[in-house]
Short mmCIF file of C-alpha atoms in Angstrom, two decimals:
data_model
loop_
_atom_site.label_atom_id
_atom_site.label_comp_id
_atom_site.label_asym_id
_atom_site.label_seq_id
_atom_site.Cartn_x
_atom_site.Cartn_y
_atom_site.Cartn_z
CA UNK X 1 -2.37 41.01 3.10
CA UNK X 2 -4.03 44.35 3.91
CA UNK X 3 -5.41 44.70 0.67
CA UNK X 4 -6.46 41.18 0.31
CA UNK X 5 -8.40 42.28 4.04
CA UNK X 6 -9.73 45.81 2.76
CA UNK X 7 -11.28 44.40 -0.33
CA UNK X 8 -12.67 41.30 1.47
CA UNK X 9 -10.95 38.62 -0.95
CA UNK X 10 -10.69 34.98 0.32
CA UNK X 11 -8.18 32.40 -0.23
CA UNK X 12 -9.27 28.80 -1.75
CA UNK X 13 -8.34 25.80 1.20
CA UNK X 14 -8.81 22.33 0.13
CA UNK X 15 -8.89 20.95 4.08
CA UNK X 16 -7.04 17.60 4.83
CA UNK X 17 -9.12 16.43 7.50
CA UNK X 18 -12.61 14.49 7.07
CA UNK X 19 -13.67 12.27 4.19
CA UNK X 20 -13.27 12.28 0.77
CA UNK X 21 -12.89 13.99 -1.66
CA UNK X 22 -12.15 17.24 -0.04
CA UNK X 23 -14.27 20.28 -1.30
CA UNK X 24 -12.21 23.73 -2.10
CA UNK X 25 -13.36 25.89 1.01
CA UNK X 26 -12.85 29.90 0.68
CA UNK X 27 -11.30 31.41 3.75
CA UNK X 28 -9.71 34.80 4.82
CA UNK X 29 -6.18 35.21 4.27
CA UNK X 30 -2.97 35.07 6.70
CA UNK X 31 -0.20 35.24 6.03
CA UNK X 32 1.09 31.63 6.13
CA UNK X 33 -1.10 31.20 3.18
CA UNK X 34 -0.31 34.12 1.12
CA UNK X 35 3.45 33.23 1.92
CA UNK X 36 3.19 29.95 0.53
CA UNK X 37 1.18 31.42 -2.47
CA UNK X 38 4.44 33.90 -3.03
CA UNK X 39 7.31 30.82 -2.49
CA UNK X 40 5.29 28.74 -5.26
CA UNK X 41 7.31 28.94 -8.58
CA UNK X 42 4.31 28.16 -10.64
CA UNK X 43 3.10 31.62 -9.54
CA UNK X 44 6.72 33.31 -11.03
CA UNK X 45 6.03 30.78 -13.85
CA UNK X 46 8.12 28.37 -13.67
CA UNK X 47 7.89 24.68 -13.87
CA UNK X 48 10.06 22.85 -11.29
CA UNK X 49 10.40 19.41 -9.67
CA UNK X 50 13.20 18.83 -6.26
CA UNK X 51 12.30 21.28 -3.87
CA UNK X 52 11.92 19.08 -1.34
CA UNK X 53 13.89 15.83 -1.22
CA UNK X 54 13.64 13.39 1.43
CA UNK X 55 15.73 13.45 4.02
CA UNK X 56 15.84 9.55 5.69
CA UNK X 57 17.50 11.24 9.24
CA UNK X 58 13.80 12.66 9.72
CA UNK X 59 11.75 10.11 8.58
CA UNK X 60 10.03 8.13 11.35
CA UNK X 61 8.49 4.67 10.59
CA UNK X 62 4.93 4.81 9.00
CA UNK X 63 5.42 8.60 7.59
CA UNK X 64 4.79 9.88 4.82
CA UNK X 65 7.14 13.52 6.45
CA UNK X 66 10.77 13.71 6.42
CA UNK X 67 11.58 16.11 3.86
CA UNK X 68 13.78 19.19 3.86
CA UNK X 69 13.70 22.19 1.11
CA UNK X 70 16.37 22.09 -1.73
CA UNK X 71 18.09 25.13 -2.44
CA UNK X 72 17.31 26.22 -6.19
CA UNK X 73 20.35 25.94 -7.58
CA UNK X 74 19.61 21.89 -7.00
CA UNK X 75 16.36 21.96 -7.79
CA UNK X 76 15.88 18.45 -10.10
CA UNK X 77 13.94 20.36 -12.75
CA UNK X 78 13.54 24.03 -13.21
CA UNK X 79 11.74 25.14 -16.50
CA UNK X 80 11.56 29.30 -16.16
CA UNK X 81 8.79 31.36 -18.52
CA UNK X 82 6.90 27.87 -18.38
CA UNK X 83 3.47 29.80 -18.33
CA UNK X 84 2.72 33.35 -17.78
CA UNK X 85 4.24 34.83 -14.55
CA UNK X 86 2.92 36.50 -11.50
CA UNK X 87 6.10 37.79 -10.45
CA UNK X 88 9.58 37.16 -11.06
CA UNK X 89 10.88 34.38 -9.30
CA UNK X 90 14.47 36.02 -8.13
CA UNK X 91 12.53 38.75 -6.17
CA UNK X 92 10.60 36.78 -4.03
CA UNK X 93 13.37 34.13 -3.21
CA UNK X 94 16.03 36.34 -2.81
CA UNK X 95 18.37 33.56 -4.55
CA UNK X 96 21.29 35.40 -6.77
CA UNK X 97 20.79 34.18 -10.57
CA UNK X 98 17.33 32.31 -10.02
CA UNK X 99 15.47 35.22 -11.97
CA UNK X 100 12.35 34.10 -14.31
CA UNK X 101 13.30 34.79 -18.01
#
């Protein structure tokens, strides 16, 4: 985050709120966003589908929420060295065995 600060980069935001279609704003970084840029596997590239599953004890009538995150070892689909990598995906998750090959 500090160097993202001290070099002045920004962080594309596609906002959820107002209408249609929703334009890709630039905006400075915290660290919610950079954290969720670091837990994406894409980023440690891999491909993967199931890490969130729904979870019907949360879900309230009408909503779209109600999910809860899957640990990797269930992830549905995980396809490792899918694309080019950022990092490698065992480091930042801290799971045993979920390195990218």
């Amino acid at each position: 985050m500090r160097y993202l600060d001290r070099n002045r980069l920004f962080l594309p935001v596609r906002p959820l709120l107002g209408p249609s279609p929703h334009e890709i704003v630039w905006r400075a970084p915290d660290s919610a966003r950079v954290l969720s840029i670091l837990q994406n596997p894409a980023y440690a590239g891999a491909y993967v589908y199931g890490r969130r599953q729904k979870d019907p004890s949360r879900c309230r009538p009408g909503s779209l929420t109600g999910t809860v995150k899957v640990a990797i070892a269930d992830w549905a689909v995980c396809l490792h060295a899918a694309h080019p990598r950022l990092y490698q995906l065992g480091g930042v998750h801290g799971q045993p065995g979920a390195t990218g090959r």
